[in-house]
PDB file of C-alpha atoms and ligand atoms in Angstrom:
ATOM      1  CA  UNK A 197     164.410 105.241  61.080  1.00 69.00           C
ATOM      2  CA  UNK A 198     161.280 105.810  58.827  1.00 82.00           C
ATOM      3  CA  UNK A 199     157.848 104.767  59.689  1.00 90.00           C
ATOM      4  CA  UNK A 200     156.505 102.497  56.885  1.00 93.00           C
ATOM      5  CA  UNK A 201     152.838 102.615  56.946  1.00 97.00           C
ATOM      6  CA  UNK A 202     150.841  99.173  57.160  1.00 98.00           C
ATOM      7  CA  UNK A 203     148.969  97.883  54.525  1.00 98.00           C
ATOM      8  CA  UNK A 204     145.605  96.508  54.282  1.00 98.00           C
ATOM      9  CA  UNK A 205     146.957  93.246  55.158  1.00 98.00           C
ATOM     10  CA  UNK A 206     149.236  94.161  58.110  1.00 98.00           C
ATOM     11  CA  UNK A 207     146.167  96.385  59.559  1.00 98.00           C
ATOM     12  CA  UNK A 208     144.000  93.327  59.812  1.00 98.00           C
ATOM     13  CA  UNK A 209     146.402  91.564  61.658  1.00 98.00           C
ATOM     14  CA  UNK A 210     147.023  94.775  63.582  1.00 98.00           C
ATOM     15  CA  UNK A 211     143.618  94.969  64.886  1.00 98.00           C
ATOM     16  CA  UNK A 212     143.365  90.947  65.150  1.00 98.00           C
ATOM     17  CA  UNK A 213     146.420  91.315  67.669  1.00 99.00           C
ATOM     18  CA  UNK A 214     144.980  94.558  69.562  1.00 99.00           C
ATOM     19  CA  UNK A 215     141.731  92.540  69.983  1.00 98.00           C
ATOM     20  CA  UNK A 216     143.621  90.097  71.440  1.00 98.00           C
ATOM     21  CA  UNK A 217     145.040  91.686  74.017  1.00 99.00           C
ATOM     22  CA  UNK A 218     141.901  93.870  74.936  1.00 99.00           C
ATOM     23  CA  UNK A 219     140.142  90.286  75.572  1.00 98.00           C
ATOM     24  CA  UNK A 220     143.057  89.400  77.573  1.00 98.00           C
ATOM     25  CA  UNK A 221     142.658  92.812  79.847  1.00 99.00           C
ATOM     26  CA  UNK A 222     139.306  91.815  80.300  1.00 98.00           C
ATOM     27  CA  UNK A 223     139.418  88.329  80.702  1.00 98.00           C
ATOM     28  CA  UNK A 224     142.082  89.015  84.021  1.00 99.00           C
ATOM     29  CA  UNK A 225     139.844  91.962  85.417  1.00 98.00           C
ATOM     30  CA  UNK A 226     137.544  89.188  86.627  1.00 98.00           C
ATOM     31  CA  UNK A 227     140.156  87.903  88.672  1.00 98.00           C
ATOM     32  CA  UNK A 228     141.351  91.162  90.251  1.00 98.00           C
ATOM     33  CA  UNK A 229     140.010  90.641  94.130  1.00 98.00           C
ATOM     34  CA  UNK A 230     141.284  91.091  97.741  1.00 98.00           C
ATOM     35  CA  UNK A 231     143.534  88.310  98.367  1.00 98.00           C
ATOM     36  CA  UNK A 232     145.030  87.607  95.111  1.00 98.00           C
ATOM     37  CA  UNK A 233     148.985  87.701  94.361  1.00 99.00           C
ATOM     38  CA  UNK A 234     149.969  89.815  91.528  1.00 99.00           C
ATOM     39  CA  UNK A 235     152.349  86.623  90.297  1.00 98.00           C
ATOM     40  CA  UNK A 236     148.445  84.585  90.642  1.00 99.00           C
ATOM     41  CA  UNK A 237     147.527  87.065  87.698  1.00 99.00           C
ATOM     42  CA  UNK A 238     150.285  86.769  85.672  1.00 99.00           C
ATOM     43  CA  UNK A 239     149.854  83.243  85.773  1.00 98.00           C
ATOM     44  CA  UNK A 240     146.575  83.524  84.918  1.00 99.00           C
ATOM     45  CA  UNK A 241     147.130  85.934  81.580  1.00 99.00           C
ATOM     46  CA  UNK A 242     149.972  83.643  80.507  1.00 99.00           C
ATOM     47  CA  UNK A 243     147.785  80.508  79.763  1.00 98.00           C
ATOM     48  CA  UNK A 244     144.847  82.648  78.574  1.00 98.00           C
ATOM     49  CA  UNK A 245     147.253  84.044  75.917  1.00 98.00           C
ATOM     50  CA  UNK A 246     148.659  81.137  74.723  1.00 98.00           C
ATOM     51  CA  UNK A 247     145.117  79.519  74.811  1.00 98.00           C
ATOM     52  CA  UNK A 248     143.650  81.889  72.701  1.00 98.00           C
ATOM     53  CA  UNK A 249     147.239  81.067  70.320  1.00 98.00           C
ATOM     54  CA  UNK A 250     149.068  84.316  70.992  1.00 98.00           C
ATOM     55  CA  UNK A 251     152.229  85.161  72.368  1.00 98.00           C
ATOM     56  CA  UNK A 252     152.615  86.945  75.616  1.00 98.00           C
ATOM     57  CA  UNK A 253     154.975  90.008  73.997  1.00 98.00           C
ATOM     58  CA  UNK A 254     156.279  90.990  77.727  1.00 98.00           C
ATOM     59  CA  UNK A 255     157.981  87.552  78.677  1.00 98.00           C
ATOM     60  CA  UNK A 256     161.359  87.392  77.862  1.00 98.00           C
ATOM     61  CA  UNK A 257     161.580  91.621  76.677  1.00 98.00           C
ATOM     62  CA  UNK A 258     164.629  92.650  77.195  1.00 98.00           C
ATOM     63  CA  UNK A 259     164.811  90.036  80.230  1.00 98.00           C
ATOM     64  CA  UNK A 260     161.446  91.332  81.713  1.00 98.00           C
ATOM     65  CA  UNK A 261     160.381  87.988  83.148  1.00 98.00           C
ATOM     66  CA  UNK A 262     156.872  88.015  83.358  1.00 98.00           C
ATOM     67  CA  UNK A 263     153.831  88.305  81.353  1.00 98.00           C
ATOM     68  CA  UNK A 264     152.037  90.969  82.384  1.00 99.00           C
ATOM     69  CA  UNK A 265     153.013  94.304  84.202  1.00 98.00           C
ATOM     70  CA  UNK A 266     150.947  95.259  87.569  1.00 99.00           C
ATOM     71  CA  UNK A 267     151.381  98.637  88.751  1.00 99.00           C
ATOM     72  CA  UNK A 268     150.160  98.662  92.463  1.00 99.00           C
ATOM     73  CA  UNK A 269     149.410 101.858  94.208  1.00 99.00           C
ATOM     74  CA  UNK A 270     152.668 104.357  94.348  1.00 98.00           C
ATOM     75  CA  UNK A 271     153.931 102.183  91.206  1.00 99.00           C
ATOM     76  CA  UNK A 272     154.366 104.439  88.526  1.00 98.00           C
ATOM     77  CA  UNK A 273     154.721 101.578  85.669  1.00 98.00           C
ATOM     78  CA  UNK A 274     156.384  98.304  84.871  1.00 98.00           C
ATOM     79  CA  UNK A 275     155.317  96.644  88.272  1.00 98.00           C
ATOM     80  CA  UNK A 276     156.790  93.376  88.534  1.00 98.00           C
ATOM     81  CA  UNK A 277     154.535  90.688  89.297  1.00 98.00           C
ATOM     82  CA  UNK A 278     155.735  88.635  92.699  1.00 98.00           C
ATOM     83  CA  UNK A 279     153.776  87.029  95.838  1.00 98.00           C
ATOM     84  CA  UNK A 280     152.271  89.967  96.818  1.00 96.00           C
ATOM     85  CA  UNK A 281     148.231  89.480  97.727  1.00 98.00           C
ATOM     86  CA  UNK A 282     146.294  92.542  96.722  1.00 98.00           C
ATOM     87  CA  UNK A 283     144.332  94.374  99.561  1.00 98.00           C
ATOM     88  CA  UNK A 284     141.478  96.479 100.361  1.00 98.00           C
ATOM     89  CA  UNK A 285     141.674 100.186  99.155  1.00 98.00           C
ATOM     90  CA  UNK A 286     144.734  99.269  96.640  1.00 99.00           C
ATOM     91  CA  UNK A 287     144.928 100.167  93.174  1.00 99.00           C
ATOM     92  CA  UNK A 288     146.062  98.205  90.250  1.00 99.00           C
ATOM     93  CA  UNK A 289     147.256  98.847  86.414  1.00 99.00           C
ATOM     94  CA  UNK A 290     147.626  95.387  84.728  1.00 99.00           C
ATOM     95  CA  UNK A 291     149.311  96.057  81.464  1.00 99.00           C
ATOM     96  CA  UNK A 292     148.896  93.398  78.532  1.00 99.00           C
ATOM     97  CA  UNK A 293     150.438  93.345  75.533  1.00 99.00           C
ATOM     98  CA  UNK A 294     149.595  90.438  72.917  1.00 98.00           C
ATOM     99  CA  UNK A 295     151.604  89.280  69.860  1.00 98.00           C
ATOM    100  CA  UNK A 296     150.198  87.761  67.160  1.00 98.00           C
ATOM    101  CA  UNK A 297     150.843  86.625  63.927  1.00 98.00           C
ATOM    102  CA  UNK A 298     153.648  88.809  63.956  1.00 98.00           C
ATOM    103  CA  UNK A 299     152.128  92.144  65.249  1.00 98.00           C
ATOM    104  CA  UNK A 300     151.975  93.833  68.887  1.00 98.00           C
ATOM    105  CA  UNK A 301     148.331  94.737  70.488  1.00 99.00           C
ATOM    106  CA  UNK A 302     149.163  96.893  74.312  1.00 99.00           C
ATOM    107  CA  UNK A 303     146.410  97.802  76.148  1.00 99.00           C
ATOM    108  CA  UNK A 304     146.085  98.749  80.160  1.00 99.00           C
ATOM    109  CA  UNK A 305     143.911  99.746  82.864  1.00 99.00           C
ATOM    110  CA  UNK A 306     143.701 100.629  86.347  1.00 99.00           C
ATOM    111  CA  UNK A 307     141.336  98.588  88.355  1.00 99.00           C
ATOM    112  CA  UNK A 308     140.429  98.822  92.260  1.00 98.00           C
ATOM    113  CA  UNK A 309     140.506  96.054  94.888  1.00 98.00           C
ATOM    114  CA  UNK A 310     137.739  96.132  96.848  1.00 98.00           C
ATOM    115  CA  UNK A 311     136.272  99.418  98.270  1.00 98.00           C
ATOM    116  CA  UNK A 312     138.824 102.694  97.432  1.00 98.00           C
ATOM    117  CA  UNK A 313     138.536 105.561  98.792  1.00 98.00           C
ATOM    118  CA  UNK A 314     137.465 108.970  96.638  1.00 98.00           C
ATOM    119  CA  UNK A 315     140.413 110.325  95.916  1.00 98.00           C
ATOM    120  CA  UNK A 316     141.903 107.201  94.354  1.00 98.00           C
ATOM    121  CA  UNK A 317     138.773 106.670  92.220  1.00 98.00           C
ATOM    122  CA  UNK A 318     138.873 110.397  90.790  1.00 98.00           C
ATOM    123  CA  UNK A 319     142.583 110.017  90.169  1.00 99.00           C
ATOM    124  CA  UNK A 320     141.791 106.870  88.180  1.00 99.00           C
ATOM    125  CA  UNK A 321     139.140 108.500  86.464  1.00 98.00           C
ATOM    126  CA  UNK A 322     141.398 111.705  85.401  1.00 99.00           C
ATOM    127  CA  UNK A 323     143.902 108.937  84.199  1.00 99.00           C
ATOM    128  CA  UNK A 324     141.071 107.361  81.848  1.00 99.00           C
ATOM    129  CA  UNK A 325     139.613 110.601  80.741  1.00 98.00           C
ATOM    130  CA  UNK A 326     143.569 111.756  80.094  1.00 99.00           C
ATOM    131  CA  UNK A 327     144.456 108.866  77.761  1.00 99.00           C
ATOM    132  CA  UNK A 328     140.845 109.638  75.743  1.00 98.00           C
ATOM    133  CA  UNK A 329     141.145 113.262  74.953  1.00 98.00           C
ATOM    134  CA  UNK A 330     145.214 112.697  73.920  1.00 98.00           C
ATOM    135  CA  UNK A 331     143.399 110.262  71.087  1.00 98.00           C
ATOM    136  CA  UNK A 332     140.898 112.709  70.071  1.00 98.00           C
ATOM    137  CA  UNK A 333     143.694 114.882  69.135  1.00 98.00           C
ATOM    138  CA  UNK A 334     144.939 112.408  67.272  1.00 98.00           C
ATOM    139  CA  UNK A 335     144.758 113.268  63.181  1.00 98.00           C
ATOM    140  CA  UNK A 336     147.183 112.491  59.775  1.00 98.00           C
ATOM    141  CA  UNK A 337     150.328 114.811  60.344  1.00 97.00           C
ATOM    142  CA  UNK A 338     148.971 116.106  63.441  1.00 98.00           C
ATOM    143  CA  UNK A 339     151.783 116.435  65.937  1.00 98.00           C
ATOM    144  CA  UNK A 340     152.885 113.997  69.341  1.00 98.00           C
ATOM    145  CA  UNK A 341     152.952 117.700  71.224  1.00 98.00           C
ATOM    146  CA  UNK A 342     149.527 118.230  70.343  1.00 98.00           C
ATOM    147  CA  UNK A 343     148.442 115.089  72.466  1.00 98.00           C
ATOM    148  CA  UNK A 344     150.585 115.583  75.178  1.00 98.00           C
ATOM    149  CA  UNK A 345     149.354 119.580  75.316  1.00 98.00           C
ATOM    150  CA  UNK A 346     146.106 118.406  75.673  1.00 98.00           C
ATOM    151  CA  UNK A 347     146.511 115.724  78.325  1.00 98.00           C
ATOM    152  CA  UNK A 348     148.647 117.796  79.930  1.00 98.00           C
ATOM    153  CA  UNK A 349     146.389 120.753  80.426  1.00 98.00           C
ATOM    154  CA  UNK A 350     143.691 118.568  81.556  1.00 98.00           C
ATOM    155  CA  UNK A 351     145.684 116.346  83.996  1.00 99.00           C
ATOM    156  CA  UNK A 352     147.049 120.047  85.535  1.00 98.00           C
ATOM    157  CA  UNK A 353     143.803 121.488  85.937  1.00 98.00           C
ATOM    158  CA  UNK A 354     142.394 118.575  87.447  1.00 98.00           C
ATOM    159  CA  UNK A 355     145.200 119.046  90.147  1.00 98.00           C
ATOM    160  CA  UNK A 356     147.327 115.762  89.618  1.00 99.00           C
ATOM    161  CA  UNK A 357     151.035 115.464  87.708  1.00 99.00           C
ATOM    162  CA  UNK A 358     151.637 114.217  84.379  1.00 99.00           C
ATOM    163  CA  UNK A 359     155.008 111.672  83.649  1.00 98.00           C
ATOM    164  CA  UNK A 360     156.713 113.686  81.194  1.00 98.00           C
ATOM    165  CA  UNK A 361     159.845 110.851  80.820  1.00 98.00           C
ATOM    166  CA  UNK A 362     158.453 108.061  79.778  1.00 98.00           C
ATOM    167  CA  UNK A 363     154.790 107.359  77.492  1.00 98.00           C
ATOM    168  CA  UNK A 364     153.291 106.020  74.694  1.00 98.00           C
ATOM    169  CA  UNK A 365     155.188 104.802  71.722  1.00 98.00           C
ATOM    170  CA  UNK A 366     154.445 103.677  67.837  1.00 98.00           C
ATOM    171  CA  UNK A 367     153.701 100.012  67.735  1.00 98.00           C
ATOM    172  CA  UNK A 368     153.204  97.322  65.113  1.00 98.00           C
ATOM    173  CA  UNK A 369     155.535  95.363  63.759  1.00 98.00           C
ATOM    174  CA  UNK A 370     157.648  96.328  66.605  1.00 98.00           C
ATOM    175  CA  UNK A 371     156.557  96.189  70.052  1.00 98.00           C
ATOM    176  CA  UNK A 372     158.472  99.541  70.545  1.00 98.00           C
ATOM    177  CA  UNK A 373     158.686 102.318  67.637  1.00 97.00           C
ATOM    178  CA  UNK A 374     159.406 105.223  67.083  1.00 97.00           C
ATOM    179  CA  UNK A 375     157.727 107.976  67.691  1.00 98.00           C
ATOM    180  CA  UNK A 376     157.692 108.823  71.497  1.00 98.00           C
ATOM    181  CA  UNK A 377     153.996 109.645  72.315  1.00 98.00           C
ATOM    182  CA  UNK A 378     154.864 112.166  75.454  1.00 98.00           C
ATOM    183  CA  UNK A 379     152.201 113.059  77.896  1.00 98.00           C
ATOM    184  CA  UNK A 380     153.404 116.943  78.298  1.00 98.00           C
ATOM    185  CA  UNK A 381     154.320 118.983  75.292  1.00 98.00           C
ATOM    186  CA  UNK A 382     153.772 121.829  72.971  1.00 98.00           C
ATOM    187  CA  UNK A 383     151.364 121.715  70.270  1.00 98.00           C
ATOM    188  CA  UNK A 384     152.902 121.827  66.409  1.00 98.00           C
ATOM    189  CA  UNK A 385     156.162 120.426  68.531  1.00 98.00           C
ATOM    190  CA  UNK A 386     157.778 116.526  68.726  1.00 98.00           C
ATOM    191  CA  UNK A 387     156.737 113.990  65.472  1.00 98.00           C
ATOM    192  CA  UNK A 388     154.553 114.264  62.911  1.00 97.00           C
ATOM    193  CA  UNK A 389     152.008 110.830  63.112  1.00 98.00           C
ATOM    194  CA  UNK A 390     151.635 109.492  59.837  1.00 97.00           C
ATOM    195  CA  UNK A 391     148.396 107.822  58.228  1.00 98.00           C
ATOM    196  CA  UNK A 392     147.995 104.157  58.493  1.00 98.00           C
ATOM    197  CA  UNK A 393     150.485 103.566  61.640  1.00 98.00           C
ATOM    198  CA  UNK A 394     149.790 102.582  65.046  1.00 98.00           C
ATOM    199  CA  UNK A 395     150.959 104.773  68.402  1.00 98.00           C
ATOM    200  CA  UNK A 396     149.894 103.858  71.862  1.00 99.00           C
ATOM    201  CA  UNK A 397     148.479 106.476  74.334  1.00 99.00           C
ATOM    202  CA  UNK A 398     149.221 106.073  77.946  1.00 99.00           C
ATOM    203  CA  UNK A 399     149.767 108.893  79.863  1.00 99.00           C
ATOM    204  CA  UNK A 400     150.796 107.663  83.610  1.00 99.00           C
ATOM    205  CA  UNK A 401     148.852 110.461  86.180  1.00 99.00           C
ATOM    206  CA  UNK A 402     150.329 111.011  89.616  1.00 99.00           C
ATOM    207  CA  UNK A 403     148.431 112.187  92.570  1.00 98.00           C
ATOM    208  CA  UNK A 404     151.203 114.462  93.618  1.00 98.00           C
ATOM    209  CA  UNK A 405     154.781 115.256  92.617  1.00 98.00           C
ATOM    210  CA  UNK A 406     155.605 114.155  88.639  1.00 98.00           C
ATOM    211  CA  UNK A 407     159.286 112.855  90.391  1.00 98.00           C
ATOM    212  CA  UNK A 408     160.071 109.193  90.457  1.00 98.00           C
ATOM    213  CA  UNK A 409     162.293 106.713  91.650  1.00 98.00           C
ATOM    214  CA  UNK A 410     163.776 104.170  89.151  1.00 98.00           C
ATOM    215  CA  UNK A 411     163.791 100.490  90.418  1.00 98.00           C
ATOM    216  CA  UNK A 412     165.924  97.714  88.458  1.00 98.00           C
ATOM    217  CA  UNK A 413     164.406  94.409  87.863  1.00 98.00           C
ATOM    218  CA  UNK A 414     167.366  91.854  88.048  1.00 95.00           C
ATOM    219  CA  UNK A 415     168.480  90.090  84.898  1.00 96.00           C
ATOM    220  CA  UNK A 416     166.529  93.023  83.109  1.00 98.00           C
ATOM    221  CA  UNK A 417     167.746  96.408  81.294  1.00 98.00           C
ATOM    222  CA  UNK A 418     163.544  96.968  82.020  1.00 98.00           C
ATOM    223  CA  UNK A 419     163.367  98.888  84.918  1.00 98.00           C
ATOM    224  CA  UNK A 420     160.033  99.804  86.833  1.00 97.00           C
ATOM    225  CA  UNK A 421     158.982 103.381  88.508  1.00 98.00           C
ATOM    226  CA  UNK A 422     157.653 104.653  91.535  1.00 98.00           C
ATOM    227  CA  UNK A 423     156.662 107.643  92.539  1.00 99.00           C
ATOM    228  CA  UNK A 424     159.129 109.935  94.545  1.00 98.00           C
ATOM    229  CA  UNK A 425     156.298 110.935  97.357  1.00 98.00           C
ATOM    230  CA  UNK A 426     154.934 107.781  97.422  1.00 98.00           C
ATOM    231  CA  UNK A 427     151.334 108.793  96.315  1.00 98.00           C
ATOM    232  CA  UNK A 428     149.211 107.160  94.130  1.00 99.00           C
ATOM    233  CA  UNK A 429     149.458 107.013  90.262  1.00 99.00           C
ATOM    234  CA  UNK A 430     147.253 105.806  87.587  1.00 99.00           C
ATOM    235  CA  UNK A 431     147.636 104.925  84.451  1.00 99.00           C
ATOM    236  CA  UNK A 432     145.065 103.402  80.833  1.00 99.00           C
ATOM    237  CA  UNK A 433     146.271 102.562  77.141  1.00 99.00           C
ATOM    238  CA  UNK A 434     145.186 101.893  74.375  1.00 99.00           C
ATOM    239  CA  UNK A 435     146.638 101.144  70.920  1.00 99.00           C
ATOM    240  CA  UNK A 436     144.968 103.567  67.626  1.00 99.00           C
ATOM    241  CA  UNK A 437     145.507 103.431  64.380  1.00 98.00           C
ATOM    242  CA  UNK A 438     146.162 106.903  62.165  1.00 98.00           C
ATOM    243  CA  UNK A 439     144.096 106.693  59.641  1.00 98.00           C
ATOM    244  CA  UNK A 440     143.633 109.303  56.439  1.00 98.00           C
ATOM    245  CA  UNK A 441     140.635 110.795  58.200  1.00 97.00           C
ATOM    246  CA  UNK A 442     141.135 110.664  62.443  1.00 98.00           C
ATOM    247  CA  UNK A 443     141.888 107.382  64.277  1.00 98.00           C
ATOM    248  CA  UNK A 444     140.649 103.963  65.138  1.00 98.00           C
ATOM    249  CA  UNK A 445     141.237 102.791  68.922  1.00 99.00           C
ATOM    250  CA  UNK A 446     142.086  99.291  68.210  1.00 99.00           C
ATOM    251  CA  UNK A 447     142.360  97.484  71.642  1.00 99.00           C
ATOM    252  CA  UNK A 448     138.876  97.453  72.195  1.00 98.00           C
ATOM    253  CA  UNK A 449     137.064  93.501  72.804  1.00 98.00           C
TER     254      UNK A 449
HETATM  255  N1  LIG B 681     153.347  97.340  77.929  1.00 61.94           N
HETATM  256  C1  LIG B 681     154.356  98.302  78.326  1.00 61.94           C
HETATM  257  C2  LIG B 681     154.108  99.547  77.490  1.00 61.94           C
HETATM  258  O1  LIG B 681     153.020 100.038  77.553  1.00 61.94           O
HETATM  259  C3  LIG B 681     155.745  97.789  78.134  1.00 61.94           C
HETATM  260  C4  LIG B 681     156.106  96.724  79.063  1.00 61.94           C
HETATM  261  S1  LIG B 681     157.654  96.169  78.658  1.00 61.94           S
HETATM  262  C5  LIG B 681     157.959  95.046  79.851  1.00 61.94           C
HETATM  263  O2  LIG B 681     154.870  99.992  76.695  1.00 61.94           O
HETATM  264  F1  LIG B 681     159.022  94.455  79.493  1.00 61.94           F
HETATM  265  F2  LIG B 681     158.072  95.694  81.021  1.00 61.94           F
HETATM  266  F3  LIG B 681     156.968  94.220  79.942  1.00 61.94           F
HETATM  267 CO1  LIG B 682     152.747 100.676  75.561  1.00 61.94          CO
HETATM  268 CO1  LIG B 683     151.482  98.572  77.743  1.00 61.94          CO
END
């Protein structure tokens, strides 16, 4: 299918949605403490969203049946919320997506509970720094291989694995369109991005091996991800608009 571009119109709403959900992110972050229950979160994003007169996009997608996704520790992506209380040391990716008035903001971030060691707080830096030069690349007609080149090269050289399966995606009308935004690739290679439509960037960074386990949520064709070794991965997103010129990150408060 053909990406239509957004008009003036549908980019207001756009970044009106992607605000939302950038709020939201920061809104649960507060919460996000040793001895809290990833389902005590979810809880906790669900009214805020509907308070604030959004929809949370998540519940009900594809069966997923919770609001947000938290990505704990070895959890690659798609961590499914349950009665699980967050401890010292752990690592979490609480992944918010907002619809409103008809258009999908996604936004996530990786967070720490309590005091984490070193190692964990340069992976989650790499992941941030990752998902911010793969934007900079990002230009009218430039090319999805171009981002994940970059990100690629810099995740390598930094010593951690990039997940070359699954990654960012065009958003907007849709929660999920096309085109794939991969975290590996070749540069002039994949989709050309095309002025005035949205993509998310979200490369997920693994401490160690790129290999991971697929988990199936029941009642759900979403499935979540873990990594094979069972070391740490890290993961941010934001949503950007192409514009004629460069880009506009749009989940930003
Ligand atoms: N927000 C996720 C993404 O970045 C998608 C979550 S879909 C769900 O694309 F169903 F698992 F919530
Ligand atoms: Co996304
Ligand atoms: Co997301």
């Amino acid at each position: 299918m053909a990406i239509v571009p957004l008009n003036k119109e549908e980019i207001k709403k756009m970044e009106a949605a992607c605000k939302n959900a950038a709020r939201t992110l920061e809104y649960v972050a507060k919460f996000v403490k040793v001895d809290i229950t990833t389902d005590e979160l979810d809880k906790i994003v669900h009214d805020y969203t509907l308070s604030t007169g959004a929809i949370p996009a998540c519940l009900g997608y594809h069966g997923y049946p919770k609001t947000i996704c938290t990505s704990v520790n070895q959890v690659v992506c798609h961590g499914l919320p349950d009665s699980t209380k967050l401890k010292e040391g752990d690592i979490i990716n609480i992944d918010v997506t907002s619809k409103l008035d008809g258009f999908f903001g996604d936004t996530s971030a990786t967070f720490t509970v309590g005091k984490v060691n070193a190692r964990a707080l340069d992976l989650i830096e790499v992941a941030r720094e990752a998902r911010d030069l793969g934007i900079e690349m990002i230009k009218p007609y430039c090319y999805t291989g171009d981002i994940g080149f970059e990100t690629n090269k810099f995740v390598t050289r930094r010593g951690y694995s990039t997940i070359k399966e699954i990654g960012g995606h065009g958003i907007g009308r849709n929660f999920h369109e096309e085109p794939f935004v991969p975290a590996a690739g070749k540069k002039g290679k994949g989709d050309q991005l095309i002025p005035w439509h949205c993509i998310t960037v979200e490369p997920m960074v693994n401490e160690g091996t790129d290999k991971f386990k697929e988990i199936a949520i029941p009642g759900s064709s979403i499935k979540f991800y873990e990594t094979a070794d069972g070391l740490l991965s890290a993961q941010f997103e934001h949503t950007v608009l192409v514009t004629d010129t460069g880009y506009e990150i749009l989940t930003v408060p």
